[in-house]
Amino acid sequence: MNKVYFIATDKLSFLVERLRDNYTVFSPAAKPQNYTKEVDYSFQKTAAKDTLLFNPYRCVEPLKSFFTLAKEKAADYFACEDNLKDLGQVIIFGVKSCDIQAHRIQDFVFLEGAAEESLYRARRENTILISSDCTAFKEVCFCLSMDVLPHPTTGFDMNLSPLNDGFLAEIGSEKGQELVNNYPEYFAVAKDTQIAARLAKRNNLIERLKRELAPKNIPPTSIQQRLIKEGFSLDTWSQFMQTCVECGGCNLICDTCHCFLLEDRKSAGVNEKVKMWDSCLYANYARVAGGANPNKMRAQRLRFRFTKKFDFFFEHLKIPGCCGCGRCIEVCPGKIDIREVLKDLAKKLNLAQ
Amino acid sequence: MKNIYKPIEGVLENIITESSKIKTFVIRPKERFDFKCGQFIELTLPGIGEAPFTPSSDPAVKEKIDVTIMNAGKVTSLLHNSPKNISLGIRGPYGKGYPLHKFEGKDVLIVGGGVGLAPLRALLFGLFADINKYNKIVFRYGARTAQDIIYKDQIPVWAAKERVDWLTTVDVGDPSWTGHVGLITTVLNDLPIDMKKAVAIVCGPPIMMKFVTLKLLDLGFAPADIYLSMEKSMSCGLGKCGHCRIGKFYICKDGPVFTYEELKDTHDIWD
């Protein structure tokens, strides 16, 4: 059982003010209302006297954007020492459970396997993740369908659960505990009544989200891999691709998508390798020299995205490569909805619930 | 900590023209660089780009690496037109090479097509180093025309070696060619091998690999005894960038050498 503390609302503001002396602090800021009339939140660098805003659901940007930048220098050549900028210590508030789940996948990609990426490792170590429970959800949210709860249970350094007069702060790592040890004056030991209140709030939201998702009939994780394997040759892929404009938005905003391209360039007379996010929906993603392209057809590219999410990651990590954050649904100008794709496969395979 | 994207420096010492579209680039790495036959490297043309290649030289030779390259895209065409003595970047080696120990005591059938002979040359050197461990090496090499045959001076030397049975075929004959004419699949009948203890290694263009594999299955080879050198758009080399994935595998990390047994349930492997 993780340690749980209580921090009053005003004390949290003081704490953030103090943290800014030693860390770059990012926290959610409300964006102007979007077309869905929902308030969107965006990770912003907190400035002096900023009030810490609690985001009831996830931010617009994927958490991955703190660990792999959309485009950045990846290496110098040859014996030349890598000249990486001083990363500094970073604290991110407002991380949600879906982001944490997606982070497991990013960690798996960049820290495990054949080798570890040093830049990712450095950023990971220099960053403290302060997550928080969701207290509401967006129309596109479907974390429960991916077996992700709307509050994180692991993978955070500290998790905040809002109560009436403050927050419960659950410690998830040594980094989180150090934060309490370094600033003990702001934290009190949590009372059992407060922990019971947290549980009630959590269960209440889960029930509300379940009721919201029930009529949507999103295929459960238990059959998702089967849908992709057995639905490989269905016309679902070409049907849903009809409205794709190949912008790559779904990949770029996806918190679990990790594909990147390495490029070489000469900058101020010095050669360097540059790494940038890539999208499997782009026509040239899998093309090889000479022109052969295993994903020549648009439908193949959509299927490639889904086999990665719902076959590859089930195979290697036993979880789907989707955290149910719904960012790809919001961003798609072609209105391609990942939930609808899964539902269509289930319907055509007679596996619908 | 080691930066996995940083190439080491190699000097392009020599360029050997093999055919109108294929050249061998002899690179002297400035740091120690070891590879096993079948593993691949990422070769950087500074400031321009990088591409994956399997070295074609003897893995036991440490001071230089040969990379035999067809002029097929941006990086390769610039390499083909590049002068000697420039610096190139090398990353790797990546992936798993040929499991030579599994070939011991066996009849080793090697089927190569076109520039696919390049990685197979490294394999040959690996096999020749311990030739007595293998029962025999039966090599079938196909090129489009006689002009497209690479390693022209070396093939007769290899073919004359003890335990080696070599046949070269061309798809389209011409008056200069006195050898066999016909697609590679036409020279796979009546092979001098004992099917009960044989393995097959196939490397070439996807369409050739597909039909050779089907032919070998037809001949009675078990899927687990057919070794394929797969090629996709490998970029990072470490299973991170995503590009070379087929099904649950990354070609770069889980391959590039696979048995057909491993791949037979994966879709679209020949595309």
XYZ file of C-alpha atoms in Angstrom, chain B residues 2-267:
266
model
C 26.074 5.578 -25.271
C 23.951 7.423 -27.819
C 22.330 4.732 -29.964
C 21.888 7.041 -32.944
C 25.526 8.165 -33.157
C 27.505 6.679 -36.033
C 31.187 5.853 -35.853
C 33.464 7.132 -38.590
C 34.676 5.055 -41.499
C 36.779 6.089 -44.466
C 35.646 5.056 -47.908
C 38.909 3.514 -49.115
C 37.879 1.970 -52.381
C 34.953 1.606 -54.756
C 34.732 -1.509 -56.924
C 32.309 -1.562 -59.838
C 30.490 -4.905 -59.883
C 27.883 -4.195 -62.561
C 26.212 -1.178 -64.152
C 24.048 -0.647 -61.073
C 26.049 -2.306 -58.307
C 29.278 -1.239 -56.611
C 31.193 -2.509 -53.610
C 32.280 0.142 -51.136
C 35.325 -0.723 -49.049
C 35.178 1.121 -45.740
C 37.878 1.273 -43.080
C 36.233 1.936 -39.686
C 38.181 4.227 -37.375
C 36.984 2.308 -34.323
C 36.782 -1.432 -33.828
C 33.683 -2.750 -35.525
C 32.552 -6.385 -35.265
C 29.665 -7.996 -37.054
C 28.343 -11.494 -37.679
C 27.357 -12.612 -41.158
C 23.763 -11.678 -41.833
C 23.676 -8.743 -39.425
C 23.163 -5.338 -41.013
C 24.512 -1.844 -40.537
C 23.134 1.641 -41.074
C 25.463 3.516 -43.393
C 25.379 7.301 -43.198
C 26.292 9.602 -46.034
C 27.138 12.647 -43.905
C 24.521 15.368 -43.965
C 22.472 13.469 -46.556
C 20.938 10.369 -45.025
C 21.430 6.789 -44.004
C 20.241 3.408 -45.249
C 20.479 -0.207 -44.099
C 22.895 -2.667 -45.739
C 24.285 -6.051 -44.860
C 28.063 -6.104 -45.162
C 29.380 -8.438 -47.857
C 32.888 -8.905 -46.476
C 34.403 -11.593 -44.291
C 33.314 -10.963 -40.678
C 36.722 -12.234 -39.555
C 38.441 -9.324 -41.304
C 38.319 -6.466 -38.825
C 40.138 -3.631 -40.553
C 37.684 -3.121 -43.367
C 34.036 -3.670 -44.209
C 32.761 -4.223 -47.740
C 29.248 -3.094 -48.499
C 27.877 -4.016 -51.902
C 25.173 -1.573 -52.904
C 22.720 -1.258 -55.767
C 21.942 2.213 -57.043
C 18.282 2.339 -56.067
C 17.441 5.483 -54.090
C 18.628 8.845 -52.816
C 21.473 7.738 -50.554
C 22.642 4.919 -52.814
C 22.737 7.050 -55.966
C 24.796 9.708 -54.199
C 27.088 6.982 -52.854
C 27.517 5.608 -56.360
C 28.642 9.042 -57.534
C 30.800 9.756 -54.524
C 34.598 10.089 -54.641
C 36.932 7.882 -52.591
C 38.346 8.842 -49.207
C 35.270 10.594 -47.873
C 34.021 9.885 -44.358
C 30.975 7.701 -43.920
C 29.033 6.928 -40.740
C 28.445 3.391 -39.509
C 25.885 2.328 -36.913
C 25.307 -1.207 -35.793
C 25.626 -4.067 -36.288
C 21.919 -4.753 -35.898
C 19.767 -7.817 -35.724
C 20.540 -11.490 -35.597
C 22.754 -13.014 -38.211
C 22.753 -16.505 -39.665
C 22.794 -19.213 -36.976
C 25.837 -21.018 -38.420
C 25.852 -23.632 -35.641
C 22.486 -24.870 -36.874
C 23.984 -25.558 -40.309
C 26.730 -27.843 -38.957
C 26.709 -31.356 -40.341
C 24.096 -30.360 -42.901
C 23.848 -29.914 -46.638
C 23.623 -26.139 -46.947
C 21.619 -24.943 -49.929
C 22.046 -21.237 -50.627
C 19.815 -19.520 -53.149
C 20.729 -15.962 -54.098
C 19.173 -13.500 -56.490
C 20.692 -10.294 -57.891
C 22.309 -8.057 -55.305
C 21.090 -10.585 -52.710
C 24.445 -12.249 -53.312
C 26.037 -9.477 -51.226
C 24.979 -10.614 -47.736
C 25.446 -14.206 -48.884
C 29.099 -13.474 -49.634
C 29.642 -12.679 -45.936
C 27.859 -15.936 -45.132
C 30.086 -17.826 -47.568
C 33.203 -16.445 -45.909
C 31.746 -17.490 -42.562
C 31.105 -21.005 -43.860
C 34.490 -21.274 -45.615
C 36.244 -20.428 -42.334
C 35.056 -23.765 -40.938
C 34.157 -25.597 -44.127
C 34.688 -29.059 -42.633
C 31.836 -28.506 -40.231
C 29.331 -28.542 -43.062
C 28.537 -31.473 -45.254
C 28.439 -29.497 -48.469
C 27.461 -26.106 -49.827
C 25.135 -26.061 -52.804
C 24.870 -22.549 -54.226
C 22.333 -21.462 -56.819
C 22.724 -17.883 -57.998
C 20.407 -16.079 -60.353
C 20.983 -12.770 -62.108
C 18.842 -10.983 -64.682
C 21.483 -11.045 -67.401
C 25.150 -12.000 -67.630
C 26.004 -8.312 -67.225
C 24.188 -8.223 -63.874
C 26.317 -10.966 -62.290
C 28.392 -9.564 -59.417
C 31.671 -10.848 -57.932
C 32.512 -12.181 -61.394
C 36.157 -12.907 -60.540
C 35.369 -14.554 -57.236
C 32.569 -16.923 -58.212
C 34.896 -19.310 -60.135
C 37.204 -19.442 -57.103
C 34.339 -20.315 -54.732
C 32.811 -22.758 -57.226
C 36.122 -24.648 -57.446
C 36.344 -25.171 -53.685
C 35.969 -28.589 -52.223
C 32.462 -29.354 -50.868
C 31.003 -26.540 -53.005
C 28.541 -27.134 -55.830
C 27.824 -23.879 -57.686
C 25.464 -23.009 -60.496
C 24.765 -19.552 -61.890
C 21.722 -18.928 -64.030
C 20.555 -15.807 -65.863
C 16.921 -14.936 -66.560
C 17.684 -13.703 -70.056
C 20.581 -15.128 -72.065
C 22.784 -13.430 -74.645
C 25.555 -14.590 -76.990
C 28.265 -13.857 -74.383
C 26.666 -16.227 -71.865
C 27.365 -19.936 -72.174
C 25.879 -20.957 -68.841
C 22.366 -21.830 -67.756
C 19.437 -19.662 -68.817
C 16.197 -19.643 -66.827
C 14.620 -18.272 -63.668
C 16.210 -19.309 -60.392
C 13.306 -21.659 -59.644
C 14.257 -23.728 -62.724
C 17.607 -24.733 -61.198
C 16.181 -26.071 -57.952
C 15.117 -29.458 -59.266
C 17.321 -32.508 -58.740
C 19.533 -30.767 -56.213
C 22.529 -32.828 -55.028
C 21.392 -32.654 -51.426
C 20.061 -35.046 -48.849
C 16.676 -33.577 -47.949
C 16.722 -35.343 -44.592
C 19.609 -33.202 -43.372
C 19.541 -30.003 -45.351
C 18.901 -26.341 -44.685
C 18.153 -23.631 -47.240
C 19.140 -19.991 -47.131
C 17.393 -17.569 -49.458
C 18.292 -13.952 -50.176
C 17.137 -11.814 -53.058
C 14.326 -9.557 -54.237
C 10.967 -10.241 -52.494
C 9.340 -11.815 -55.546
C 12.274 -14.209 -55.963
C 12.245 -15.094 -52.241
C 8.542 -15.843 -52.449
C 8.754 -18.238 -55.373
C 11.944 -19.883 -54.170
C 10.360 -20.467 -50.756
C 7.262 -22.015 -52.359
C 9.522 -24.194 -54.500
C 11.564 -25.317 -51.495
C 8.404 -26.220 -49.569
C 7.321 -28.156 -52.621
C 10.635 -30.006 -52.610
C 9.969 -31.047 -49.049
C 11.964 -28.544 -46.985
C 10.478 -27.977 -43.542
C 9.499 -24.338 -42.905
C 11.935 -24.307 -39.961
C 14.830 -25.215 -42.281
C 14.280 -22.318 -44.699
C 16.171 -19.175 -43.688
C 15.035 -15.915 -45.252
C 16.837 -12.570 -45.247
C 14.024 -10.086 -44.937
C 14.267 -6.460 -45.856
C 11.970 -3.599 -44.958
C 12.479 0.064 -44.273
C 14.816 -0.360 -41.293
C 15.772 3.006 -39.836
C 16.790 2.981 -36.162
C 17.933 -0.656 -36.197
C 16.749 -1.265 -32.638
C 13.012 -1.831 -32.775
C 12.080 1.696 -31.767
C 11.259 3.718 -34.875
C 8.537 1.328 -36.008
C 9.175 1.314 -39.772
C 10.243 -2.277 -40.403
C 7.477 -4.008 -38.483
C 5.682 -6.991 -39.989
C 3.072 -8.486 -37.683
C 4.611 -8.977 -34.265
C 8.204 -8.726 -35.505
C 10.626 -5.940 -36.161
C 12.868 -7.004 -39.036
C 15.745 -5.012 -37.544
C 15.704 -6.537 -34.101
C 14.056 -9.939 -34.470
C 15.634 -10.545 -37.914
C 16.720 -9.727 -40.512
C 17.209 -13.501 -40.806
C 14.024 -15.451 -40.066
C 13.005 -19.021 -40.696
C 9.892 -19.400 -42.793
C 8.399 -21.194 -39.797
C 8.571 -17.943 -37.825
C 6.950 -15.881 -40.570
C 4.487 -18.220 -42.190
C 1.497 -16.931 -40.218
C 2.378 -13.278 -40.771
C 0.509 -11.419 -43.501
